Coordinates of C-alpha atoms in Angstrom, one line a residue:
X45 CA 13.1 -2.3 24.3
X46 CA 12.8 -3.0 20.4
X47 CA 10.7 -0.2 18.8
X48 CA 9.1 -0.5 16.2
X49 CA 7.2 2.0 14.0
X50 CA 5.0 1.1 11.1
X51 CA 1.8 2.2 9.4
X52 CA 0.2 -1.3 9.7
X53 CA -3.7 -1.7 11.2
X54 CA -3.1 -1.8 14.6
X55 CA -4.2 -5.7 14.5
X56 CA -1.9 -7.1 12.2
X57 CA 0.7 -4.5 13.6
X58 CA -0.2 -5.7 17.2
X59 CA -0.5 -9.9 15.9
X60 CA 2.7 -9.7 14.2
X61 CA 4.6 -8.6 17.6
X62 CA 2.9 -10.5 19.6
X63 CA 4.0 -13.5 17.9
X64 CA 8.1 -12.2 17.8
X65 CA 7.4 -11.4 21.7
X66 CA 6.5 -15.6 21.8
X67 CA 9.5 -16.5 20.2
X68 CA 11.8 -14.0 21.2
X69 CA 10.7 -14.4 25.4
X70 CA 13.4 -11.7 26.0
X71 CA 12.7 -9.0 23.7
X72 CA 10.7 -6.8 24.8
X73 CA 8.3 -5.4 21.2
X74 CA 6.8 -0.9 21.8
X75 CA 4.9 -1.6 18.2
X76 CA 3.8 2.5 18.0
X77 CA 0.8 2.9 15.1
X78 CA 1.3 6.1 12.6
X79 CA 0.1 7.6 10.1
X80 CA 0.7 7.8 7.2
X81 CA 1.9 10.7 7.0
X82 CA 2.5 11.2 11.2
X83 CA 5.1 9.0 10.8
X84 CA 7.5 10.9 7.9
X85 CA 7.3 13.9 10.6
X86 CA 7.8 12.9 13.4
X87 CA 11.5 10.2 11.6
X88 CA 12.3 13.5 10.9
X89 CA 11.5 15.6 13.3
X90 CA 13.2 13.6 15.8
X91 CA 16.0 13.1 13.9
X92 CA 16.3 16.6 13.6
X93 CA 16.4 17.0 17.0
X94 CA 19.0 14.9 17.2
X95 CA 16.6 11.8 18.8
X96 CA 16.4 8.1 17.4
X97 CA 14.4 6.2 19.1
X98 CA 13.4 3.5 16.5
X99 CA 14.9 0.8 15.3
X100 CA 12.5 -1.2 12.0
X101 CA 10.7 0.3 10.6
X102 CA 7.0 -0.5 7.8
X103 CA 5.3 2.2 5.8
X104 CA 3.4 2.8 2.4
X105 CA 6.2 2.8 -0.2
X106 CA 5.9 7.0 -0.8
X107 CA 6.1 7.4 3.0
X108 CA 9.0 5.2 3.7
X109 CA 10.4 6.7 0.1
X110 CA 10.4 10.1 2.0
X111 CA 12.7 8.9 5.4
X112 CA 14.6 6.8 3.1
X113 CA 15.9 9.6 1.0
X114 CA 16.9 11.4 4.5
X115 CA 19.3 8.5 4.7
X116 CA 17.7 6.9 8.0
X117 CA 18.5 3.1 7.1
X118 CA 21.3 1.3 6.9
X119 CA 21.9 -1.8 4.3
X120 CA 20.6 -4.9 5.4
X121 CA 21.0 -8.3 3.2
X122 CA 18.8 -10.4 5.9
X123 CA 18.5 -14.2 4.4
X124 CA 14.8 -13.9 3.9
X125 CA 15.5 -11.7 1.6
X126 CA 16.5 -14.1 -1.8
X127 CA 12.7 -15.7 -1.3
X128 CA 10.8 -12.4 -3.0
X129 CA 10.6 -10.8 -6.3
X130 CA 12.7 -8.9 -7.7
X131 CA 9.1 -5.4 -7.9
X132 CA 9.4 -6.3 -3.7
X133 CA 12.9 -5.7 -2.6
X134 CA 15.9 -2.6 -3.7
X135 CA 18.5 -3.4 -5.4
X136 CA 21.1 -1.6 -3.0
X137 CA 19.8 -4.0 0.6
X138 CA 18.5 -1.4 2.0
X139 CA 14.1 -2.7 1.8
X140 CA 12.1 -5.6 1.1
X141 CA 8.3 -4.9 1.3
X142 CA 6.8 -6.8 4.1
X143 CA 3.6 -7.1 1.8
X144 CA 1.3 -5.7 -0.8
X145 CA -1.7 -4.1 -2.0
X146 CA -3.0 -4.4 -5.1
X147 CA -5.5 -1.2 -6.3
X148 CA -8.9 -2.5 -8.2
X149 CA -11.6 -1.5 -9.4
X150 CA -14.4 -2.6 -7.3
X151 CA -18.6 -2.9 -8.1
X152 CA -21.5 -3.7 -5.6
X153 CA -22.8 -7.2 -6.6
X154 CA -26.3 -6.2 -6.0
X155 CA -26.2 -2.5 -7.9
X156 CA -24.2 -3.7 -11.6
X157 CA -25.2 -6.8 -13.9
X158 CA -22.3 -9.1 -15.3
X159 CA -23.2 -7.9 -18.2
X160 CA -22.2 -4.6 -17.7
X161 CA -19.0 -4.5 -16.4
X162 CA -16.6 -2.1 -17.3
X163 CA -14.0 -3.8 -19.2
X164 CA -11.1 -1.4 -19.4
X165 CA -10.3 1.7 -17.7
X166 CA -11.9 4.0 -20.9
X167 CA -14.9 2.5 -20.4
X168 CA -15.9 4.6 -16.6
X169 CA -15.8 7.0 -19.3
X170 CA -18.7 5.8 -19.9
X171 CA -21.8 8.2 -19.2
X172 CA -23.2 5.8 -17.7
X173 CA -20.8 5.8 -14.3
X174 CA -21.5 9.3 -13.9
X175 CA -22.2 10.7 -10.2
X176 CA -21.8 6.8 -10.1
X177 CA -18.4 5.8 -9.0
X178 CA -16.5 6.6 -5.4
X179 CA -12.6 7.9 -5.4
X180 CA -9.8 7.5 -2.8
X181 CA -9.6 11.8 -2.4
X182 CA -6.1 10.6 -1.6
X183 CA -4.4 8.8 -4.8
X184 CA -1.4 10.8 -5.6
X185 CA 0.1 7.9 -5.2
X186 CA -1.9 6.2 -7.9
X187 CA -1.9 8.9 -10.2
X188 CA 2.0 9.1 -10.6
X189 CA 1.7 5.2 -11.6
X190 CA -1.0 5.0 -13.6
X191 CA 0.7 8.2 -15.4
X192 CA 3.6 6.3 -14.7
X193 CA 2.7 3.4 -16.3
X194 CA 0.5 4.6 -19.3
X195 CA 2.9 7.0 -20.2
X196 CA 1.9 11.2 -19.5
X197 CA -0.5 11.7 -22.2
X198 CA -2.8 8.2 -22.3
X199 CA -2.8 9.2 -17.5
X200 CA -4.3 13.0 -18.6
X201 CA -6.8 11.9 -20.6
X202 CA -8.4 9.1 -18.5
X203 CA -8.0 11.4 -15.3
X204 CA -9.4 13.9 -17.2
X205 CA -11.9 11.9 -18.6
X206 CA -12.7 10.3 -14.9
X207 CA -12.6 14.0 -13.5
X208 CA -15.8 15.0 -15.7
X209 CA -17.4 11.8 -14.2
X210 CA -19.3 13.2 -11.0
X211 CA -17.0 11.1 -8.8
X212 CA -18.5 11.0 -4.4
X213 CA -14.6 11.3 -3.1
X214 CA -13.4 9.6 0.2
X215 CA -11.0 9.9 3.0
X216 CA -9.7 5.8 2.5
X217 CA -10.1 2.4 1.4
X218 CA -11.5 0.9 4.2
X219 CA -14.5 4.1 3.9
X220 CA -14.4 3.5 0.1
X221 CA -15.5 -0.8 1.2
X222 CA -18.2 0.3 3.4
X223 CA -19.4 2.8 1.3
X224 CA -20.5 0.9 -1.7
X225 CA -21.3 -1.9 0.6
X226 CA -24.1 0.0 1.9
X227 CA -24.7 -0.2 -1.9
X228 CA -24.6 4.2 -1.4
X229 CA -22.8 4.4 -5.1
X230 CA -22.3 1.0 -7.9
X231 CA -18.9 1.5 -8.2
X232 CA -15.9 2.5 -6.7
X233 CA -12.4 3.8 -8.8
X234 CA -9.2 2.3 -7.3
X235 CA -10.1 -0.1 -4.1
X236 CA -8.0 -2.3 -2.5
X237 CA -8.6 -6.1 -3.3
X238 CA -7.9 -7.5 0.2
X239 CA -11.3 -5.2 2.1
X240 CA -12.9 -5.7 -1.0
X241 CA -12.2 -9.5 -0.2
X242 CA -12.2 -9.3 3.3
X243 CA -15.7 -7.7 2.8
X244 CA -16.7 -10.4 0.8
X245 CA -15.7 -12.9 3.5
X246 CA -17.8 -11.2 5.9
X247 CA -20.5 -11.8 3.1
X248 CA -20.7 -8.2 1.7
X249 CA -22.2 -8.0 -2.8
X250 CA -18.8 -6.6 -3.5
X251 CA -16.0 -7.9 -5.9
X252 CA -13.2 -7.0 -7.5
X253 CA -12.8 -6.3 -10.9
X254 CA -8.8 -5.9 -11.5
X255 CA -9.2 -3.8 -14.1
X256 CA -5.0 -3.4 -16.1
X257 CA -3.3 -2.0 -14.9
X258 CA -3.2 -3.4 -11.9
X259 CA -1.4 -1.2 -10.1
X260 CA 0.3 -2.3 -6.6
X261 CA 1.3 -0.4 -3.8
X262 CA 5.0 -1.7 -1.3
X263 CA 5.0 -1.4 2.0
X264 CA 8.6 -1.8 2.6
X265 CA 10.3 -2.8 6.0
X266 CA 13.7 -1.4 6.9
X267 CA 16.9 -1.0 9.9
X268 CA 17.1 2.4 11.6
X269 CA 20.9 3.9 10.8
X270 CA 21.1 4.2 13.6
X271 CA 18.5 1.9 15.1
X272 CA 19.5 1.8 19.6
X273 CA 19.2 -2.4 19.3
X274 CA 20.7 -3.3 15.8
X275 CA 20.4 -7.4 16.0
X276 CA 17.4 -7.2 17.7
X277 CA 16.3 -5.3 14.7
X278 CA 17.4 -7.7 13.1
X279 CA 15.9 -10.4 14.0
X280 CA 12.4 -8.8 14.0
X281 CA 13.3 -7.7 10.2
X282 CA 14.2 -11.4 9.5
X283 CA 11.2 -12.6 11.5
X284 CA 8.4 -10.3 9.6
X285 CA 9.6 -11.4 5.8
X286 CA 10.3 -15.0 7.3
X287 CA 7.4 -18.7 5.9
X288 CA 6.0 -18.0 9.3
X289 CA 5.5 -14.1 9.4
X290 CA 4.2 -14.0 6.5
X291 CA 2.1 -16.5 7.1
X292 CA 0.4 -14.2 9.6
X293 CA -0.1 -11.0 7.3
X294 CA -1.7 -13.9 4.7
X295 CA -3.7 -14.9 7.8
X296 CA -5.5 -10.9 7.8
X297 CA -6.2 -11.0 4.0
X298 CA -2.8 -9.2 3.2
X299 CA -0.7 -9.7 0.0
X300 CA 2.4 -11.5 0.6
X301 CA 5.6 -11.1 -2.6
X302 CA 6.8 -14.3 -0.6
X303 CA 7.3 -17.2 -3.2
X304 CA 6.1 -20.3 -1.8
X305 CA 3.2 -18.2 -0.1
X306 CA 0.2 -18.7 0.0
X307 CA -1.5 -17.1 -3.1
X308 CA -4.2 -14.7 -3.2
X309 CA -6.6 -14.1 -5.4
X310 CA -5.3 -11.7 -8.3
X311 CA -2.4 -14.6 -7.5
X312 CA -4.3 -16.7 -8.2
X313 CA -6.0 -15.4 -11.4
X314 CA -2.5 -14.8 -12.8
X315 CA -3.3 -11.2 -13.1
X316 CA 0.0 -9.4 -13.9
X317 CA 0.6 -6.6 -10.8
X318 CA 2.6 -3.2 -11.9
X319 CA 4.5 -2.0 -8.9
X320 CA 4.5 1.1 -8.0
X321 CA 7.6 2.6 -8.6
X322 CA 8.7 4.3 -4.6
X323 CA 11.1 6.8 -6.5
X324 CA 7.9 8.8 -8.1
X325 CA 7.6 10.3 -4.9
X326 CA 11.0 12.5 -5.4
X327 CA 7.8 14.1 -7.4
X328 CA 5.2 14.3 -5.5
X329 CA 5.1 18.2 -4.4
X330 CA 3.7 18.7 -8.9
X331 CA 1.5 15.2 -8.4
X332 CA -0.8 16.0 -5.8
X333 CA -0.4 19.4 -7.1
X334 CA -2.2 18.0 -10.6
X335 CA -4.4 15.5 -8.9
X336 CA -5.8 17.8 -6.3
X337 CA -6.4 20.8 -9.8
X338 CA -7.4 17.7 -12.0
X339 CA -10.3 16.0 -9.2
X340 CA -11.1 20.1 -8.4
X341 CA -9.9 18.6 -4.0
X342 CA -8.1 20.7 -2.2

């Protein structure tokens, strides 16, 4: 039995595991789908108890870093690794981003006229948007990345300005996309582009607005240091990063950093992505405290 811990939603994770099993029928894969915080707690508890169950993990960047810094992965130079650009893999050879999630402003096309659209993040501070914007209540990583990219002073000025705009907070971008589509608010500050595109395909009146900087969050995949089945783990990583595996993820609207894979909407438009630096996670507690204080969240 090959064990795979993943924070990817159950549909995408299951499809990947089934395709792998079809290709290698001698493998019996077991997918454990965990929330981003759950995966950290489970892995660290198991490790401290001397139990090592997983072979491979893919997890959202900051959560992945929490496990990575405990030394719980081993290097694996997958032959597929070289098909990925440098921003989407580490220099030491521990991980590659299986897919990534780009954060964009999104809006309800029935409620916002094209001429009224914000042209940059500072435009969101206009009084006309007060009380009309949604935002994810769990945005510490985006907050940290924006401060890193814009510079601390400019970043804090933007965040404090947004905090005065009576934002409507919801937990998670899937819910935000639904609320936006229902017309409960005209605009969302930071949504995932793939969720907006997916809702749009289903006929929802939503659209993306990629204001600079577009922060993209990596989802690294890596081999466990104490993997019970390391060779099958390597095989699964190869499959996930291969053209075949990346095509499966793209079929669900996920964004691939693999060269030669079908581009997503932002890539087609030539939008520059600012890839989130996972090492910012070492100051997570400080960023989280700041984020919650600025936006008045508990």
